[in-house]
Short mmCIF file of C-alpha atoms and ligand atoms in Angstrom, two decimals:
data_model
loop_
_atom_site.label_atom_id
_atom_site.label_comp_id
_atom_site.label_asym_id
_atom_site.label_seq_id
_atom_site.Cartn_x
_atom_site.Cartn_y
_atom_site.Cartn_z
CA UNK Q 1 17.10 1.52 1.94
CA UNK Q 2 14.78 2.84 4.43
CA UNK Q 3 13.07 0.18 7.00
CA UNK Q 4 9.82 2.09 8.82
CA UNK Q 5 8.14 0.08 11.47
CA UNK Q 6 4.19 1.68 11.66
CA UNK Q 7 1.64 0.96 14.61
CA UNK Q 8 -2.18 1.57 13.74
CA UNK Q 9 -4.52 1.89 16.31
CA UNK Q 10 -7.47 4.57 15.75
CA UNK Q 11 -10.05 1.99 15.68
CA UNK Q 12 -10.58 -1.33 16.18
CA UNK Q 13 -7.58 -2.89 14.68
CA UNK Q 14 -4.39 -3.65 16.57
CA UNK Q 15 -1.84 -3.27 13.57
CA UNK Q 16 1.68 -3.32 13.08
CA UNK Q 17 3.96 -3.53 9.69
CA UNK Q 18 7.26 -2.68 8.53
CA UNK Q 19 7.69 -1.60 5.19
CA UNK Q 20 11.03 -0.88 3.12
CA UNK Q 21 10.42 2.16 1.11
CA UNK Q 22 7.32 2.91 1.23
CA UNK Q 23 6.37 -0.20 -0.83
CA UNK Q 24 8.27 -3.88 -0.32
CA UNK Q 25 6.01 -4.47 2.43
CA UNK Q 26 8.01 -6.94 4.56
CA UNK Q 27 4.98 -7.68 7.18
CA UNK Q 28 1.41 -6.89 7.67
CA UNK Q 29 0.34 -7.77 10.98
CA UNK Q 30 -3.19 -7.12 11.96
CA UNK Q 31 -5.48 -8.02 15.05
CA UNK Q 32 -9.27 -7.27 15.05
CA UNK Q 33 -11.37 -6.94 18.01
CA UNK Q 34 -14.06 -6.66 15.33
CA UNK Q 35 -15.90 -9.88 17.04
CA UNK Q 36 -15.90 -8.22 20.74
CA UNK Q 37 -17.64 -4.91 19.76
CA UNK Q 38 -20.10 -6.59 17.57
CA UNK Q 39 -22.19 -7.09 20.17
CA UNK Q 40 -22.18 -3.49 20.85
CA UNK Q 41 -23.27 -2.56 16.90
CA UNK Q 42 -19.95 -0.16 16.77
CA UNK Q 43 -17.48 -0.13 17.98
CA UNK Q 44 -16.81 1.11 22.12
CA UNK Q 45 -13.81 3.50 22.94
CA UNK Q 46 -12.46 2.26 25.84
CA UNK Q 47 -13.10 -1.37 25.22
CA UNK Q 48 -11.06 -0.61 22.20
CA UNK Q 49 -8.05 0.89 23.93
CA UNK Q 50 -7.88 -2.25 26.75
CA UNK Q 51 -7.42 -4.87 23.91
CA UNK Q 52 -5.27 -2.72 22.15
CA UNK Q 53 -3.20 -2.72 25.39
CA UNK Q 54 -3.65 -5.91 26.20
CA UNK Q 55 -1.79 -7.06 22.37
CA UNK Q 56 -0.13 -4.41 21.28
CA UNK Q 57 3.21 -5.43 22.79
CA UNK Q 58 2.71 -8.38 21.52
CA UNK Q 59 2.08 -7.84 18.11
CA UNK Q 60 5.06 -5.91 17.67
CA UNK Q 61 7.74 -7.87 18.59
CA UNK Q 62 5.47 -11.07 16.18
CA UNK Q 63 6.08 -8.25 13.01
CA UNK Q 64 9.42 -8.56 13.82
CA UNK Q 65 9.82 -11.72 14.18
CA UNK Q 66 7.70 -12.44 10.95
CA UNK Q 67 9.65 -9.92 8.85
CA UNK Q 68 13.32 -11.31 10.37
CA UNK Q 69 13.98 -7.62 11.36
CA UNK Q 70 15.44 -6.38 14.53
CA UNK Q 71 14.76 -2.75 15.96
CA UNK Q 72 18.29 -2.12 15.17
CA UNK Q 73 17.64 -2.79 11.51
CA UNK Q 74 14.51 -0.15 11.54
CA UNK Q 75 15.32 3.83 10.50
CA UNK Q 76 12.13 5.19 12.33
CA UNK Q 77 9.04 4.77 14.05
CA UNK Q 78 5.21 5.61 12.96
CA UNK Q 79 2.13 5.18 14.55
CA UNK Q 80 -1.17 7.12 13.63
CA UNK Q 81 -1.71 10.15 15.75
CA UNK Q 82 -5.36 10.60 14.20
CA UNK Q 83 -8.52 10.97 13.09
CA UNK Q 84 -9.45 8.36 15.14
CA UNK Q 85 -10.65 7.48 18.49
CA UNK Q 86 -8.34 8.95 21.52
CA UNK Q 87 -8.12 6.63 24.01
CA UNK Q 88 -7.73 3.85 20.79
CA UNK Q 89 -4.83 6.05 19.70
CA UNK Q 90 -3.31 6.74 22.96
CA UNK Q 91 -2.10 3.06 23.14
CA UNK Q 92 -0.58 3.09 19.74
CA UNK Q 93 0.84 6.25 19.51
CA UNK Q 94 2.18 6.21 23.61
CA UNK Q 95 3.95 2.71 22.22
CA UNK Q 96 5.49 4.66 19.39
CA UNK Q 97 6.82 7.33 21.85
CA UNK Q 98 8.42 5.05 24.07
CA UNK Q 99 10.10 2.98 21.38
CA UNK Q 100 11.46 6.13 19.69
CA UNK Q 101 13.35 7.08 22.78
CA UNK Q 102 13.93 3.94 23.92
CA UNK Q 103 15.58 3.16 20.27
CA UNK Q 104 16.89 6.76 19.65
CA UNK Q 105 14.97 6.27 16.23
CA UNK Q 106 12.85 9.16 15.00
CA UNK Q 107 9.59 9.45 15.70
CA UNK Q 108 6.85 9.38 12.78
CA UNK Q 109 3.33 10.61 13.62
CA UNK Q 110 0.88 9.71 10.61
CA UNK Q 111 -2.66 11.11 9.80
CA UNK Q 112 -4.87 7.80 9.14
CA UNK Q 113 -6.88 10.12 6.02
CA UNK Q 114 -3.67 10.21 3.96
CA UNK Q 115 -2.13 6.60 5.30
CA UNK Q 116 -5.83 5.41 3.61
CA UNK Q 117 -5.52 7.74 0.48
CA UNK Q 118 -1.70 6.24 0.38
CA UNK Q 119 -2.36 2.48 0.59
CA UNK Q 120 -4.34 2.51 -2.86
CA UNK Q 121 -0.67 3.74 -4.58
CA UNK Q 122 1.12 0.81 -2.52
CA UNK Q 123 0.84 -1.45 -5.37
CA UNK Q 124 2.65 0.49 -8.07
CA UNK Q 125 6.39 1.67 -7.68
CA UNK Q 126 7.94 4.79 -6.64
CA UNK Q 127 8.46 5.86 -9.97
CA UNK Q 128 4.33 6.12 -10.25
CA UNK Q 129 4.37 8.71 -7.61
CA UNK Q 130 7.25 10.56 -8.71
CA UNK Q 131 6.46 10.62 -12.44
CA UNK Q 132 4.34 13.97 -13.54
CA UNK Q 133 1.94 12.35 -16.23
CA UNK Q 134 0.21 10.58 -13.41
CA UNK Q 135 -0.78 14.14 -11.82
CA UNK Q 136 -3.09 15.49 -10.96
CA UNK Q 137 -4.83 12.61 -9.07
CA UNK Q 138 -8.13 12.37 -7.51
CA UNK Q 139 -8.90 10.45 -4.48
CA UNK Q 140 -12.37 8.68 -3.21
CA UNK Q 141 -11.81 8.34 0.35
CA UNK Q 142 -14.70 6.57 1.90
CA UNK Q 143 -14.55 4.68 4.84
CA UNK Q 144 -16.38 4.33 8.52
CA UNK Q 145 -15.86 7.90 9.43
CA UNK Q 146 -15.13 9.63 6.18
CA UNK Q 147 -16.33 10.56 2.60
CA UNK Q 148 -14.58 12.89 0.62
CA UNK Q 149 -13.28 13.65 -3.28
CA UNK Q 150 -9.92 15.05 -3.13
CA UNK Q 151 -8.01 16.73 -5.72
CA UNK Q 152 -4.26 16.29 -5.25
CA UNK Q 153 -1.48 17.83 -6.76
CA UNK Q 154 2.28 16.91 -7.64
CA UNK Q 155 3.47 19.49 -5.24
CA UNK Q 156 1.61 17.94 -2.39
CA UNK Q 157 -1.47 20.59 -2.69
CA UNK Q 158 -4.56 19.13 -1.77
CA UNK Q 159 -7.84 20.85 -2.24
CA UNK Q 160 -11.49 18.99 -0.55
CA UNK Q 161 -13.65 18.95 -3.92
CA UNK Q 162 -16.78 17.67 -2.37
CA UNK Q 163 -17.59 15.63 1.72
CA UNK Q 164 -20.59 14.47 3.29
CA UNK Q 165 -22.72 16.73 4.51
CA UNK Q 166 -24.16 14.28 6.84
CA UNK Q 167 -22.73 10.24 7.77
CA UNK Q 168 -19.85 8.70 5.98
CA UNK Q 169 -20.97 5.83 2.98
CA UNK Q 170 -19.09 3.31 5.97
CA UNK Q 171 -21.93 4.37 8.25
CA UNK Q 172 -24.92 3.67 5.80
CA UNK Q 173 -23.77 0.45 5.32
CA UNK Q 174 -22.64 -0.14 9.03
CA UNK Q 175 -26.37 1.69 10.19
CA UNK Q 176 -28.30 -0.59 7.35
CA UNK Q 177 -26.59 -3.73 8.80
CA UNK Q 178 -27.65 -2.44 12.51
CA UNK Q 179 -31.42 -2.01 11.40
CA UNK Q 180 -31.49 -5.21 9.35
CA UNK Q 181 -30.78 -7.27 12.59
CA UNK Q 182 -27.09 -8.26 10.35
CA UNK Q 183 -24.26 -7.53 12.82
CA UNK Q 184 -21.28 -5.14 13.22
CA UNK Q 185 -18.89 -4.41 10.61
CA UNK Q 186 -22.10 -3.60 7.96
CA UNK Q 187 -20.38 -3.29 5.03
CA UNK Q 188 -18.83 -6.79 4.74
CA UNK Q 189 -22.44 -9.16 5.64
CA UNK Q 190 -24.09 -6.11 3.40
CA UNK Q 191 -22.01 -6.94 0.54
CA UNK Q 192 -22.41 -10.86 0.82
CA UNK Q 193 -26.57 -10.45 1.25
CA UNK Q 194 -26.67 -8.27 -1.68
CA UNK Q 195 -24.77 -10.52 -3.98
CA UNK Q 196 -28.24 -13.13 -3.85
CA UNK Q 197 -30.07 -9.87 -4.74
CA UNK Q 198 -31.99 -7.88 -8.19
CA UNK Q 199 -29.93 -4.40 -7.65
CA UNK Q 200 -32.65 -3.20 -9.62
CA UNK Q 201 -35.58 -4.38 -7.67
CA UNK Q 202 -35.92 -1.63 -5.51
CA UNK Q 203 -35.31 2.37 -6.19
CA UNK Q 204 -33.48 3.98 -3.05
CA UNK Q 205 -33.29 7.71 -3.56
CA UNK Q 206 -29.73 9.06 -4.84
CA UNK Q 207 -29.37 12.64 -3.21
CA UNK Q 208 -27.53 15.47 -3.71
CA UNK Q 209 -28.11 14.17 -8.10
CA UNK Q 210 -30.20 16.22 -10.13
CA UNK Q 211 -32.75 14.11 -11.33
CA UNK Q 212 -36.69 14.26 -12.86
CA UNK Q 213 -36.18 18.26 -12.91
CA UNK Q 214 -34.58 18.34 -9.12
CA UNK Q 215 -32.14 20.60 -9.06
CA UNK Q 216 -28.87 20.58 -6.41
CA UNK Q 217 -27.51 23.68 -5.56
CA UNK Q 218 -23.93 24.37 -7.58
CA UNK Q 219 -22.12 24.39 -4.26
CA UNK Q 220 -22.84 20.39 -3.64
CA UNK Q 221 -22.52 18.75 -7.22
CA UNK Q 222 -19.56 16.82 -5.49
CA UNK Q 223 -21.20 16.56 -2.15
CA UNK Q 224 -22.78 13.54 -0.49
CA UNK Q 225 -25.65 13.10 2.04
CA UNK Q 226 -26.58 9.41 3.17
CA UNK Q 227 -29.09 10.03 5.85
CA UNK Q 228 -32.10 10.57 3.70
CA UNK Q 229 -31.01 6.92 2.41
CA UNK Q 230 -31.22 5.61 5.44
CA UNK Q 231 -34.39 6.73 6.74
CA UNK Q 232 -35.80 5.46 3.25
CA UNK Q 233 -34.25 2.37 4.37
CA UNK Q 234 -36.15 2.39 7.71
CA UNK Q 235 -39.77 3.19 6.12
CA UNK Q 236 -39.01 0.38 2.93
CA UNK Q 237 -38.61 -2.24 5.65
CA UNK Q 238 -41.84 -0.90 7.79
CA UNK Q 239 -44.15 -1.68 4.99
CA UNK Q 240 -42.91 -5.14 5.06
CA UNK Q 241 -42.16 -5.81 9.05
CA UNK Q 242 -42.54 -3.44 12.17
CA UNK Q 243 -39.04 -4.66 13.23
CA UNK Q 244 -37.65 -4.55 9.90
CA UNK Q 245 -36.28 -8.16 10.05
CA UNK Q 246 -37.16 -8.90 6.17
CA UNK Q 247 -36.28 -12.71 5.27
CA UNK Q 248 -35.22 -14.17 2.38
CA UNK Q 249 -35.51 -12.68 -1.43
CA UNK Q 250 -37.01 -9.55 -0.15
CA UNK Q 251 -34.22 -8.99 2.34
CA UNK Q 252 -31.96 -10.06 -0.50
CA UNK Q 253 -33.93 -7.81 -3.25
CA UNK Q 254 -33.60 -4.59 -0.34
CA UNK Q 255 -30.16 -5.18 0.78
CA UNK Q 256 -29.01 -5.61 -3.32
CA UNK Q 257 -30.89 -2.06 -3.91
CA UNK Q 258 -29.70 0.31 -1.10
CA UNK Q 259 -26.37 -1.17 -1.88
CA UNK Q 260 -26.56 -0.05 -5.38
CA UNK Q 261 -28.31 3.22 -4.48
CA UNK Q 262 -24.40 3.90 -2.66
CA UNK Q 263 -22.34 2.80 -5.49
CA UNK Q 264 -23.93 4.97 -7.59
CA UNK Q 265 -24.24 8.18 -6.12
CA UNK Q 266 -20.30 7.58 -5.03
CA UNK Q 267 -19.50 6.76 -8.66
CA UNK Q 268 -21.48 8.95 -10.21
CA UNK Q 269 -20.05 12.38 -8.52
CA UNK Q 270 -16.43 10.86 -8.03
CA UNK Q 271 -16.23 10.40 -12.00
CA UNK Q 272 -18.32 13.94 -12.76
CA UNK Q 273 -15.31 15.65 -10.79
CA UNK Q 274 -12.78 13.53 -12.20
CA UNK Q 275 -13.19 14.45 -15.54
CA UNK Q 276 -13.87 18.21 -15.05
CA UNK Q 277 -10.54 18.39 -13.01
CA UNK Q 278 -9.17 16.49 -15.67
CA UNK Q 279 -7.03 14.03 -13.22
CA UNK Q 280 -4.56 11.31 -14.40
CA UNK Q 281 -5.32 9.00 -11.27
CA UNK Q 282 -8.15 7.96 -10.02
CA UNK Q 283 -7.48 6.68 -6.58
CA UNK Q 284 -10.34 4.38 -4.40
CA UNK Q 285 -9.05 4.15 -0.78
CA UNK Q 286 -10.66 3.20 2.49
CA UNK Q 287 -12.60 0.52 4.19
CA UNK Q 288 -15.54 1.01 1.70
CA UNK Q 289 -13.01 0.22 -1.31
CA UNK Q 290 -13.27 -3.16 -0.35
CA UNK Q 291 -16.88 -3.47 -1.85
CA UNK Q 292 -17.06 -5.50 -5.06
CA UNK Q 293 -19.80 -3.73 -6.55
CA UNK Q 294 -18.06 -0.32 -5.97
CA UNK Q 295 -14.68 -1.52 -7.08
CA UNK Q 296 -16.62 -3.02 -10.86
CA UNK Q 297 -18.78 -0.38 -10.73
CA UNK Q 298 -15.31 2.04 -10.95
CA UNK Q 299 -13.12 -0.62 -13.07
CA UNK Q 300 -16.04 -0.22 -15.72
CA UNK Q 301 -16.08 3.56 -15.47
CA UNK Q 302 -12.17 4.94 -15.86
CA UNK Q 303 -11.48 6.25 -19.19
CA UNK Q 304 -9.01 4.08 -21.35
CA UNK Q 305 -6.00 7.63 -20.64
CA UNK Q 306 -6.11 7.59 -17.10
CA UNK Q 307 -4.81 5.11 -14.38
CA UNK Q 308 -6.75 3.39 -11.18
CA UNK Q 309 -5.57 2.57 -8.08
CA UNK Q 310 -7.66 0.34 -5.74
CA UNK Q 311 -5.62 -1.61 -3.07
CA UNK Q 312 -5.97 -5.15 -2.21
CA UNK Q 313 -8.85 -5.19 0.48
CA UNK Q 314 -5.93 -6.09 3.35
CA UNK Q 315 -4.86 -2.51 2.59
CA UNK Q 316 -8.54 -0.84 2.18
CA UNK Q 317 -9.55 -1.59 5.93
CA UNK Q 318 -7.29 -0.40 8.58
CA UNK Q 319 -3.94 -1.35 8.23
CA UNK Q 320 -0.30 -0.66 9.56
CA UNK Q 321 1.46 -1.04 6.41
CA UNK Q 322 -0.40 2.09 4.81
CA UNK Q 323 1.28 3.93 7.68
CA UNK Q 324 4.35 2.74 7.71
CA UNK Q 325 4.58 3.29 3.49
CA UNK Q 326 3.27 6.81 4.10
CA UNK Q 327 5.93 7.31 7.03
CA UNK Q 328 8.59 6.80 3.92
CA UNK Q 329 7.30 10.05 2.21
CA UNK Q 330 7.69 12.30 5.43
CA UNK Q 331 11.00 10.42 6.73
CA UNK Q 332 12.27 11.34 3.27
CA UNK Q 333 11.31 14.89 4.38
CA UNK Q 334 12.97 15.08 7.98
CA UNK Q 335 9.04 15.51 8.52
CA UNK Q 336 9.97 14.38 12.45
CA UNK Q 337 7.39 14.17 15.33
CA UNK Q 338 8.68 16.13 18.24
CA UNK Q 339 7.70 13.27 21.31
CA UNK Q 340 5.61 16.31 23.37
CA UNK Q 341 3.30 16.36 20.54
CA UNK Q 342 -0.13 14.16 21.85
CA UNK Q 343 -2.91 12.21 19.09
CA UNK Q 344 -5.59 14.62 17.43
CA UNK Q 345 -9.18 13.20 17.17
CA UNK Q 346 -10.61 14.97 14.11
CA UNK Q 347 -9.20 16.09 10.63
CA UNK Q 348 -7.78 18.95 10.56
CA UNK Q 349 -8.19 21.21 7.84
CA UNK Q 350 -6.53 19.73 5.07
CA UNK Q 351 -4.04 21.50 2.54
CA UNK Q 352 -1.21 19.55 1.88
CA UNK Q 353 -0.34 16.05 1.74
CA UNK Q 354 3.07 14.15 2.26
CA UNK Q 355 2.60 12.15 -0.91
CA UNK Q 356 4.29 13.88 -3.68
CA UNK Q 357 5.91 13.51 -6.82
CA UNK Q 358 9.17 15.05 -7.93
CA UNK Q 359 9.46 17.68 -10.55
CA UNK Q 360 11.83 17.21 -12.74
O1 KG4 R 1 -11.18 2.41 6.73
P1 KG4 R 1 -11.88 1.57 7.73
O2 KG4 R 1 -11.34 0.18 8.00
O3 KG4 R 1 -11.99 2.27 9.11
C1 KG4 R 1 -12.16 3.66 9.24
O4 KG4 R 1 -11.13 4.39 9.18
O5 KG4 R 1 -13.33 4.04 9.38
O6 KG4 R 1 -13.39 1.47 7.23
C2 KG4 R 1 -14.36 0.73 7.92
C3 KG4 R 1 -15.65 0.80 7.13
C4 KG4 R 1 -16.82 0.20 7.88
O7 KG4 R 1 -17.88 1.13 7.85
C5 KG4 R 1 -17.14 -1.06 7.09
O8 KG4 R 1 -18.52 -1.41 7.13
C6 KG4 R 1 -16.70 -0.66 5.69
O9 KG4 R 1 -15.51 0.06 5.90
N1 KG4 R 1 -16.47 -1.82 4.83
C7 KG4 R 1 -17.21 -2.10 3.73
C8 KG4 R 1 -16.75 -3.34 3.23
N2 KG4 R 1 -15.73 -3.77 4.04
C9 KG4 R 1 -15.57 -2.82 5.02
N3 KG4 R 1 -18.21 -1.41 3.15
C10 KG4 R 1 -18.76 -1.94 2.06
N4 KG4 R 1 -18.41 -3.14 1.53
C11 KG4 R 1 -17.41 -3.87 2.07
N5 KG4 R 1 -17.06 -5.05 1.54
ZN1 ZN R 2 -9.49 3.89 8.55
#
């Protein structure tokens, strides 16, 4: 049995979990400053980093309590050392540090793209990871700073099929919220305004899709672009209001169609490359996985052979427990974090993952 006690703090979530191997999640403890940078539209850096510090301690010692564990009980530490925003990481991952050497327990650092990828395959067992007919698998990552289709292998090869070329599918709905006068997180109040709305009402362009003899250059069939949507966004509301602040049906009608006008294009290439990579799994992970309409629209789609995995919208958003269960694939691999090593802000290139199956 192997007891991992993760820390998440890139963002705006103070999160802690400890998970038994890699799946019995035994608590999920998470603390959102969502409400104090709403005022902001986004979320702000260093705001972020002085309430993680001011809970952090905290909320550790409550996922301990809540899970009955003691620090004696736990085989390692993992925080997220990045993507994410530094001086939101610093107080996560410093915490980590300190409580490996204080504990003499080893020290895990996680990369937040995989923990998200991960937390969709929390739900099934080990055995779903380790048995070959589920490979290959193909991953939908789409969350506030990221959109990418990602082929991944049994070995733990993983190859970038298509990204954005421009803002993540978290941003258009976070940016469409901003110009609709709805608040900070977008997605969330973006999903609940569209649900009173005609998805067909309205026809958002869908880019980077051939369509009425528009071609798209070989070389982005999987890729995305979402700031052409947005600025179509802008000019739709300026025929209506200078300020954009549409009101009832019409705001319901517009918010329904640009909604849609995402779901589709993400659907659309993510199932194109599935099939023509001809993947087992089809994995849905990030914050954006939480949308109901996306989550249908790819329930409706999967062929009747293959497998999805969507995770409970606790585990789409930032969450410790994704780390923590991901922390169980490297710990199994001595994959160690020596303490001098400091957070990383950006993705690095990526080539292999930690989640693999075994071949037997
Ligand atoms: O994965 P996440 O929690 O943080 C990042 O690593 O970025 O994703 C946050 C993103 C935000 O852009 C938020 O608007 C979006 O996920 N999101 C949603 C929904 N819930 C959260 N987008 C669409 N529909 C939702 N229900
Ligand atoms: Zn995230």
């Amino acid at each position: 049995m192997t007891t991992i006690l993760g820390i998440e703090s890139s963002c705006d979530e103070t999160a802690v979990a400890i998970v038994v191997d890699g799946v019995e999640i035994r608590t999920n403890i998470i603390a959102s400053q969502a409400s104090k940078h709403a005022q902001f539209g986004g979320v702000i850096p260093e705001l972020a980093a002085r309430e993680h510090l001011k809970v952090i301690d905290q909320v550790v010692h409550e996922a301990l309590k809540s899970a009955d564990c003691t620090l004696d009980a736990v085989d390692a530490i993992a925080a997220t050392r990045g993507p994410g925003l530094v001086p939101a990481l610093l107080v996560g991952y410093s915490y980590a540090k300190a409580l490996s050497a204080a504990t003499q327990k080893p020290l895990i650092g996680v990369n937040h793209f995989h923990a998200h990828i991960y937390g969709a395959l929390m739900n099934e067992p080990t055995e779903f990871v380790a048995d070959p007919k589920n490979w290959p698998m193909m991953a939908l990552v789409v969350s506030g700073g990221h959109t990418a289709i990602l082929k991944l292998d049994i070995s733990g090869e993983i190859e970038v099929i298509g990204q954005t070329l421009d803002d993540a599918a978290g941003e258009a709905f976070d940016k469409a919220a901003k110009l609709l006068h709805l608040g900070y997180p977008g997605g969330p109040v973006i999903q609940k305004v569209g649900d009173k709305g005609d998805p067909k009402k309205f026809h958002f362009p869908r880019s980077l899709i051939p369509s009425g003899g528009r071609k798209v250059r070989p070389e982005d069939r999987y890729n995305f672009s979402f700031s052409g949507l947005k600025t179509a966004l802008l000019y739709h509301c300026q025929q209506y209001r200078e300020d954009a602040q549409l009101e009832g049906q019409l705001l319901y009608d517009t918010v329904a169609s640009y909604q849609e006008a995402i779901v589709d294009v993400l659907a659309t290439k993510t199932f194109d490359a599935f099939k023509t990579f001809q993947c087992q799994t089809l994995i849905l992970a990030g914050g954006v996985a939480c949308n109901q309409p996306l989550r249908d629209r790819f329930t409706q789609k999967i062929p009747k052979y293959a497998k999805l995995c969507i995770a409970k919208p606790v585990l789409c958003t930032d969450n410790a427990a994704m780390v923590a269960g991901l922390a169980y694939y490297q710990y199994q691999n001595q994959d160690f974090t020596d303490l001098c090593q400091d957070v990383f802000p950006k993705l690095p290139a990526l080539s292999q993952s930690p989640i693999r199956g075994s071949v037997k």
